[in-house]
């Protein structure tokens, strides 16, 4: 059976943008800004997307387009089966991420209704604690997953590509609308100042914590480290310039993250909330509290959470596609059977996270701080040292050829390797401290 491809180049770009734009942009990004020094983080983050994110997207792209396979099969196809454990790390990470990502998305669904009826107004914290775990959370996790499965079942052209062509423009428009609305709020001046006035002093003083947070955020938001970009690029024909595509994808993703900051900081400053109180729940509680207070809060709340749900859906699709492509490529499964089967397993795997907040946090931390940087680091090493010639050759296809390509390999071997490696080391160190294996240094 012939392997599928994207119908159009823009379809591929939008699918990658749809994957990149998700909870990471609208939920995780503003709270990373808040925890890591406001505008100082913004500066570092923008630098990381440009200097590490774009070259790292290309690392995954060359593997995918060269091999025309899923992240595990890719290593066979490139004649480097010995390294297929790297792909296995990717697919396992995908399982775990998807199983709790859809739990968060289930909360988002709940908040669409909660905003419409005002159910949480005035009791934001109690509401979140009530809906976040338990029977309802399991059911909504299942509902969201079912929609994701439905789209992926339809395949690349008729499912994913069509869906993202509708979803990505909708997300951008809704966010732009909300950003305009945020301009009317009392907190807009303080919010903008906090977010945008360049703070180089904090940056210089705290770069050692800001840097790994910014690298981590850049990888997460660009969907890097678990083979989404390998898988999506495996459906690309050879006539496309991967370099231009990676730049467009990073740009669109960054614009959307930037927009959500323009929305959330004015909202938070309007109700005098402190940005940066971390945690998955804090976001829902804090933002929910704002919607209870600001003008037109009900309708703005509904629009906001609908946008968030759509963004989460286009990301969840991409994670599921990685796992499904593995079962189709390697075992010859029918797409519908593979998607349904994987969906059921992911549903079961997510139940513990939907029942218990502590378990949820373990899923989140282990993937975000450990498995993703690990996967990316291994992929970077693989491209830089095991298949450098093939990678360069692949990057040069579909381009007239310029020195940028050679520069890319050099850059991946130096700056990208060091930055991702350092982030990984710092994460491992952080875990060791947290679990009491190492004493915290002063
Ligand atoms: N990038 C998405 C977001 O910002 C999340 C995501 C989808 C992701 N696929 C991924 C993160 C793969 C890491 C790896 O919400």
PDB file of C-alpha atoms in Angstrom, residues 195-391:
ATOM      1  CA  UNK A 195       5.708  41.728  29.690  1.00  0.00           C
ATOM      2  CA  UNK A 196       7.448  43.994  27.205  1.00  0.00           C
ATOM      3  CA  UNK A 197       9.791  46.584  28.722  1.00  0.00           C
ATOM      4  CA  UNK A 198      13.185  44.943  28.205  1.00  0.00           C
ATOM      5  CA  UNK A 199      14.690  43.869  31.497  1.00  0.00           C
ATOM      6  CA  UNK A 200      18.357  43.141  30.817  1.00  0.00           C
ATOM      7  CA  UNK A 201      19.315  43.484  34.477  1.00  0.00           C
ATOM      8  CA  UNK A 202      17.258  40.469  35.548  1.00  0.00           C
ATOM      9  CA  UNK A 203      18.442  38.619  32.477  1.00  0.00           C
ATOM     10  CA  UNK A 204      22.091  39.133  33.421  1.00  0.00           C
ATOM     11  CA  UNK A 205      21.529  38.247  37.061  1.00  0.00           C
ATOM     12  CA  UNK A 206      19.447  35.117  36.585  1.00  0.00           C
ATOM     13  CA  UNK A 207      20.401  33.716  33.224  1.00  0.00           C
ATOM     14  CA  UNK A 208      21.389  30.360  34.714  1.00  0.00           C
ATOM     15  CA  UNK A 209      17.798  29.566  35.615  1.00  0.00           C
ATOM     16  CA  UNK A 210      16.234  31.490  32.746  1.00  0.00           C
ATOM     17  CA  UNK A 211      18.266  29.714  30.070  1.00  0.00           C
ATOM     18  CA  UNK A 212      17.178  26.116  30.742  1.00  0.00           C
ATOM     19  CA  UNK A 213      13.582  27.228  31.254  1.00  0.00           C
ATOM     20  CA  UNK A 214      13.683  29.042  27.920  1.00  0.00           C
ATOM     21  CA  UNK A 215      15.293  26.130  26.070  1.00  0.00           C
ATOM     22  CA  UNK A 216      12.724  23.770  27.585  1.00  0.00           C
ATOM     23  CA  UNK A 217       9.866  26.035  26.601  1.00  0.00           C
ATOM     24  CA  UNK A 218      11.230  26.436  23.067  1.00  0.00           C
ATOM     25  CA  UNK A 219      11.394  22.647  22.625  1.00  0.00           C
ATOM     26  CA  UNK A 220       7.961  22.040  24.134  1.00  0.00           C
ATOM     27  CA  UNK A 221       6.189  24.729  22.172  1.00  0.00           C
ATOM     28  CA  UNK A 222       7.752  23.656  18.883  1.00  0.00           C
ATOM     29  CA  UNK A 223       6.718  20.027  19.554  1.00  0.00           C
ATOM     30  CA  UNK A 224      10.319  18.867  19.538  1.00  0.00           C
ATOM     31  CA  UNK A 225      11.898  15.847  21.161  1.00  0.00           C
ATOM     32  CA  UNK A 226       9.437  13.078  20.415  1.00  0.00           C
ATOM     33  CA  UNK A 227       9.362  12.783  16.677  1.00  0.00           C
ATOM     34  CA  UNK A 228       6.289  14.802  15.707  1.00  0.00           C
ATOM     35  CA  UNK A 229       8.371  16.727  13.208  1.00  0.00           C
ATOM     36  CA  UNK A 230      10.036  13.508  12.016  1.00  0.00           C
ATOM     37  CA  UNK A 231       6.631  11.976  11.371  1.00  0.00           C
ATOM     38  CA  UNK A 232       5.115  15.035   9.707  1.00  0.00           C
ATOM     39  CA  UNK A 233       8.177  15.502   7.497  1.00  0.00           C
ATOM     40  CA  UNK A 234       7.977  11.848   6.476  1.00  0.00           C
ATOM     41  CA  UNK A 235       4.840  12.733   4.511  1.00  0.00           C
ATOM     42  CA  UNK A 236       6.619  15.509   2.609  1.00  0.00           C
ATOM     43  CA  UNK A 237       7.748  15.247  -1.002  1.00  0.00           C
ATOM     44  CA  UNK A 238      11.229  16.324  -1.983  1.00  0.00           C
ATOM     45  CA  UNK A 239      10.454  19.553  -3.711  1.00  0.00           C
ATOM     46  CA  UNK A 240      10.101  21.618  -0.553  1.00  0.00           C
ATOM     47  CA  UNK A 241      12.620  23.799   1.162  1.00  0.00           C
ATOM     48  CA  UNK A 242      12.754  22.527   4.704  1.00  0.00           C
ATOM     49  CA  UNK A 243      14.748  25.560   5.765  1.00  0.00           C
ATOM     50  CA  UNK A 244      12.021  27.994   4.758  1.00  0.00           C
ATOM     51  CA  UNK A 245       9.344  25.743   6.242  1.00  0.00           C
ATOM     52  CA  UNK A 246      11.052  25.527   9.621  1.00  0.00           C
ATOM     53  CA  UNK A 247      11.371  29.294   9.769  1.00  0.00           C
ATOM     54  CA  UNK A 248       7.698  29.820   8.914  1.00  0.00           C
ATOM     55  CA  UNK A 249       6.568  27.301  11.500  1.00  0.00           C
ATOM     56  CA  UNK A 250       8.682  28.839  14.261  1.00  0.00           C
ATOM     57  CA  UNK A 251       7.542  32.326  13.339  1.00  0.00           C
ATOM     58  CA  UNK A 252       3.831  31.468  13.407  1.00  0.00           C
ATOM     59  CA  UNK A 253       4.162  29.582  16.671  1.00  0.00           C
ATOM     60  CA  UNK A 254       6.010  32.473  18.278  1.00  0.00           C
ATOM     61  CA  UNK A 255       3.475  35.033  17.096  1.00  0.00           C
ATOM     62  CA  UNK A 256       0.706  32.986  18.709  1.00  0.00           C
ATOM     63  CA  UNK A 257       2.560  32.592  22.019  1.00  0.00           C
ATOM     64  CA  UNK A 258       3.325  36.307  21.976  1.00  0.00           C
ATOM     65  CA  UNK A 259      -0.351  37.090  21.401  1.00  0.00           C
ATOM     66  CA  UNK A 260      -1.453  35.029  24.360  1.00  0.00           C
ATOM     67  CA  UNK A 261       0.905  37.056  26.542  1.00  0.00           C
ATOM     68  CA  UNK A 262      -0.726  40.223  25.202  1.00  0.00           C
ATOM     69  CA  UNK A 263      -4.039  38.791  26.373  1.00  0.00           C
ATOM     70  CA  UNK A 264      -3.197  37.230  29.703  1.00  0.00           C
ATOM     71  CA  UNK A 265      -0.999  39.872  31.314  1.00  0.00           C
ATOM     72  CA  UNK A 266      -3.521  42.705  30.932  1.00  0.00           C
ATOM     73  CA  UNK A 267      -6.212  40.350  32.275  1.00  0.00           C
ATOM     74  CA  UNK A 268      -4.134  39.328  35.275  1.00  0.00           C
ATOM     75  CA  UNK A 269      -3.010  42.870  36.074  1.00  0.00           C
ATOM     76  CA  UNK A 270      -6.602  44.064  35.874  1.00  0.00           C
ATOM     77  CA  UNK A 271      -7.531  41.906  38.856  1.00  0.00           C
ATOM     78  CA  UNK A 272      -4.143  42.441  40.555  1.00  0.00           C
ATOM     79  CA  UNK A 273      -3.217  38.789  40.318  1.00  0.00           C
ATOM     80  CA  UNK A 274       0.477  37.970  40.405  1.00  0.00           C
ATOM     81  CA  UNK A 275       1.563  36.281  37.239  1.00  0.00           C
ATOM     82  CA  UNK A 276       3.836  33.366  37.897  1.00  0.00           C
ATOM     83  CA  UNK A 277       2.101  31.468  40.611  1.00  0.00           C
ATOM     84  CA  UNK A 278       2.941  28.229  38.954  1.00  0.00           C
ATOM     85  CA  UNK A 279       1.243  24.961  38.435  1.00  0.00           C
ATOM     86  CA  UNK A 280      -1.344  23.560  36.110  1.00  0.00           C
ATOM     87  CA  UNK A 281      -4.201  24.427  38.433  1.00  0.00           C
ATOM     88  CA  UNK A 282      -3.079  27.963  39.223  1.00  0.00           C
ATOM     89  CA  UNK A 283      -3.642  28.926  35.634  1.00  0.00           C
ATOM     90  CA  UNK A 284      -7.241  27.789  35.607  1.00  0.00           C
ATOM     91  CA  UNK A 285      -7.905  29.259  39.024  1.00  0.00           C
ATOM     92  CA  UNK A 286      -6.212  32.593  38.288  1.00  0.00           C
ATOM     93  CA  UNK A 287      -7.616  33.104  34.819  1.00  0.00           C
ATOM     94  CA  UNK A 288     -10.992  31.837  35.943  1.00  0.00           C
ATOM     95  CA  UNK A 289     -10.982  34.387  38.738  1.00  0.00           C
ATOM     96  CA  UNK A 290     -10.294  37.089  36.193  1.00  0.00           C
ATOM     97  CA  UNK A 291     -13.200  36.092  33.992  1.00  0.00           C
ATOM     98  CA  UNK A 292     -15.486  36.345  36.997  1.00  0.00           C
ATOM     99  CA  UNK A 293     -14.427  39.979  37.445  1.00  0.00           C
ATOM    100  CA  UNK A 294     -13.679  41.641  34.135  1.00  0.00           C
ATOM    101  CA  UNK A 295     -16.231  43.207  31.804  1.00  0.00           C
ATOM    102  CA  UNK A 296     -17.858  40.696  29.437  1.00  0.00           C
ATOM    103  CA  UNK A 297     -16.117  37.946  31.402  1.00  0.00           C
ATOM    104  CA  UNK A 298     -18.615  35.240  30.541  1.00  0.00           C
ATOM    105  CA  UNK A 299     -18.337  35.559  26.800  1.00  0.00           C
ATOM    106  CA  UNK A 300     -14.597  36.225  26.866  1.00  0.00           C
ATOM    107  CA  UNK A 301     -14.176  33.145  29.025  1.00  0.00           C
ATOM    108  CA  UNK A 302     -16.074  30.955  26.594  1.00  0.00           C
ATOM    109  CA  UNK A 303     -14.127  32.262  23.599  1.00  0.00           C
ATOM    110  CA  UNK A 304     -10.836  31.846  25.434  1.00  0.00           C
ATOM    111  CA  UNK A 305     -11.442  28.253  26.464  1.00  0.00           C
ATOM    112  CA  UNK A 306     -12.843  27.309  23.057  1.00  0.00           C
ATOM    113  CA  UNK A 307      -9.639  28.642  21.499  1.00  0.00           C
ATOM    114  CA  UNK A 308      -7.592  26.682  23.975  1.00  0.00           C
ATOM    115  CA  UNK A 309      -9.524  23.494  23.214  1.00  0.00           C
ATOM    116  CA  UNK A 310      -9.023  23.871  19.458  1.00  0.00           C
ATOM    117  CA  UNK A 311      -5.304  24.540  19.950  1.00  0.00           C
ATOM    118  CA  UNK A 312      -4.990  21.492  22.194  1.00  0.00           C
ATOM    119  CA  UNK A 313      -6.792  19.348  19.628  1.00  0.00           C
ATOM    120  CA  UNK A 314      -4.455  20.188  16.759  1.00  0.00           C
ATOM    121  CA  UNK A 315      -1.520  19.303  19.032  1.00  0.00           C
ATOM    122  CA  UNK A 316      -3.025  16.090  20.359  1.00  0.00           C
ATOM    123  CA  UNK A 317      -3.590  14.944  16.777  1.00  0.00           C
ATOM    124  CA  UNK A 318       0.122  15.238  16.060  1.00  0.00           C
ATOM    125  CA  UNK A 319       1.166  13.221  19.075  1.00  0.00           C
ATOM    126  CA  UNK A 320      -1.300  10.454  18.247  1.00  0.00           C
ATOM    127  CA  UNK A 321      -0.114  10.409  14.628  1.00  0.00           C
ATOM    128  CA  UNK A 322       3.450   9.604  15.728  1.00  0.00           C
ATOM    129  CA  UNK A 323       2.340   6.450  17.527  1.00  0.00           C
ATOM    130  CA  UNK A 324      -0.155   5.449  14.864  1.00  0.00           C
ATOM    131  CA  UNK A 325       2.390   5.856  12.058  1.00  0.00           C
ATOM    132  CA  UNK A 326       4.644   3.437  13.896  1.00  0.00           C
ATOM    133  CA  UNK A 327       1.996   0.715  13.944  1.00  0.00           C
ATOM    134  CA  UNK A 328       1.045   1.330  10.319  1.00  0.00           C
ATOM    135  CA  UNK A 329       4.604   1.421   8.933  1.00  0.00           C
ATOM    136  CA  UNK A 330       6.083  -1.389  10.960  1.00  0.00           C
ATOM    137  CA  UNK A 331       3.242  -3.847  11.383  1.00  0.00           C
ATOM    138  CA  UNK A 332       1.113  -3.061   8.368  1.00  0.00           C
ATOM    139  CA  UNK A 333      -1.929  -2.246  10.495  1.00  0.00           C
ATOM    140  CA  UNK A 334      -4.939  -0.668   8.903  1.00  0.00           C
ATOM    141  CA  UNK A 335      -5.039   3.021   9.908  1.00  0.00           C
ATOM    142  CA  UNK A 336      -8.445   2.785  11.549  1.00  0.00           C
ATOM    143  CA  UNK A 337      -7.563  -0.272  13.579  1.00  0.00           C
ATOM    144  CA  UNK A 338      -4.232   1.202  14.676  1.00  0.00           C
ATOM    145  CA  UNK A 339      -5.755   4.531  15.658  1.00  0.00           C
ATOM    146  CA  UNK A 340      -8.578   2.967  17.615  1.00  0.00           C
ATOM    147  CA  UNK A 341      -6.262   0.538  19.414  1.00  0.00           C
ATOM    148  CA  UNK A 342      -3.750   3.209  20.350  1.00  0.00           C
ATOM    149  CA  UNK A 343      -6.607   5.445  21.488  1.00  0.00           C
ATOM    150  CA  UNK A 344      -7.860   2.798  23.884  1.00  0.00           C
ATOM    151  CA  UNK A 345      -4.397   2.254  25.367  1.00  0.00           C
ATOM    152  CA  UNK A 346      -3.817   5.999  25.762  1.00  0.00           C
ATOM    153  CA  UNK A 347      -7.191   6.300  27.452  1.00  0.00           C
ATOM    154  CA  UNK A 348      -6.267   3.640  29.991  1.00  0.00           C
ATOM    155  CA  UNK A 349      -2.797   5.125  30.514  1.00  0.00           C
ATOM    156  CA  UNK A 350      -4.332   8.522  31.259  1.00  0.00           C
ATOM    157  CA  UNK A 351      -6.767   7.303  33.901  1.00  0.00           C
ATOM    158  CA  UNK A 352      -4.278   7.470  36.806  1.00  0.00           C
ATOM    159  CA  UNK A 353      -3.461  11.078  35.884  1.00  0.00           C
ATOM    160  CA  UNK A 354      -7.151  11.930  35.732  1.00  0.00           C
ATOM    161  CA  UNK A 355      -7.751  10.419  39.164  1.00  0.00           C
ATOM    162  CA  UNK A 356      -4.898  11.894  41.131  1.00  0.00           C
ATOM    163  CA  UNK A 357      -3.152  15.245  40.984  1.00  0.00           C
ATOM    164  CA  UNK A 358       0.166  13.921  42.304  1.00  0.00           C
ATOM    165  CA  UNK A 359       0.277  11.302  39.548  1.00  0.00           C
ATOM    166  CA  UNK A 360      -0.658  13.946  36.991  1.00  0.00           C
ATOM    167  CA  UNK A 361       2.303  16.048  38.038  1.00  0.00           C
ATOM    168  CA  UNK A 362       4.668  13.102  37.744  1.00  0.00           C
ATOM    169  CA  UNK A 363       3.514  12.513  34.145  1.00  0.00           C
ATOM    170  CA  UNK A 364       4.005  16.181  33.371  1.00  0.00           C
ATOM    171  CA  UNK A 365       7.427  16.556  34.918  1.00  0.00           C
ATOM    172  CA  UNK A 366       8.935  13.304  33.745  1.00  0.00           C
ATOM    173  CA  UNK A 367       7.995  13.996  30.133  1.00  0.00           C
ATOM    174  CA  UNK A 368       8.574  17.731  30.018  1.00  0.00           C
ATOM    175  CA  UNK A 369      11.762  17.924  31.976  1.00  0.00           C
ATOM    176  CA  UNK A 370      13.339  14.574  31.282  1.00  0.00           C
ATOM    177  CA  UNK A 371      12.065  12.592  28.303  1.00  0.00           C
ATOM    178  CA  UNK A 372      11.679  15.470  25.833  1.00  0.00           C
ATOM    179  CA  UNK A 373      15.123  17.009  26.368  1.00  0.00           C
ATOM    180  CA  UNK A 374      16.582  13.486  26.349  1.00  0.00           C
ATOM    181  CA  UNK A 375      14.875  12.602  23.068  1.00  0.00           C
ATOM    182  CA  UNK A 376      15.973  15.848  21.464  1.00  0.00           C
ATOM    183  CA  UNK A 377      19.535  15.477  22.675  1.00  0.00           C
ATOM    184  CA  UNK A 378      19.804  11.971  21.227  1.00  0.00           C
ATOM    185  CA  UNK A 379      18.289  13.077  17.909  1.00  0.00           C
ATOM    186  CA  UNK A 380      20.731  15.983  17.727  1.00  0.00           C
ATOM    187  CA  UNK A 381      23.700  13.706  18.395  1.00  0.00           C
ATOM    188  CA  UNK A 382      22.441  11.218  15.826  1.00  0.00           C
ATOM    189  CA  UNK A 383      22.158  13.778  13.055  1.00  0.00           C
ATOM    190  CA  UNK A 384      25.330  15.610  13.975  1.00  0.00           C
ATOM    191  CA  UNK A 385      27.638  12.625  14.334  1.00  0.00           C
ATOM    192  CA  UNK A 386      26.088   9.442  12.921  1.00  0.00           C
ATOM    193  CA  UNK A 387      24.497  10.658   9.672  1.00  0.00           C
ATOM    194  CA  UNK A 388      25.925  14.149   9.061  1.00  0.00           C
ATOM    195  CA  UNK A 389      26.492  13.726   5.304  1.00  0.00           C
ATOM    196  CA  UNK A 390      23.072  12.263   4.639  1.00  0.00           C
ATOM    197  CA  UNK A 391      21.500  15.025   6.722  1.00  0.00           C
TER     198      UNK A 391
END
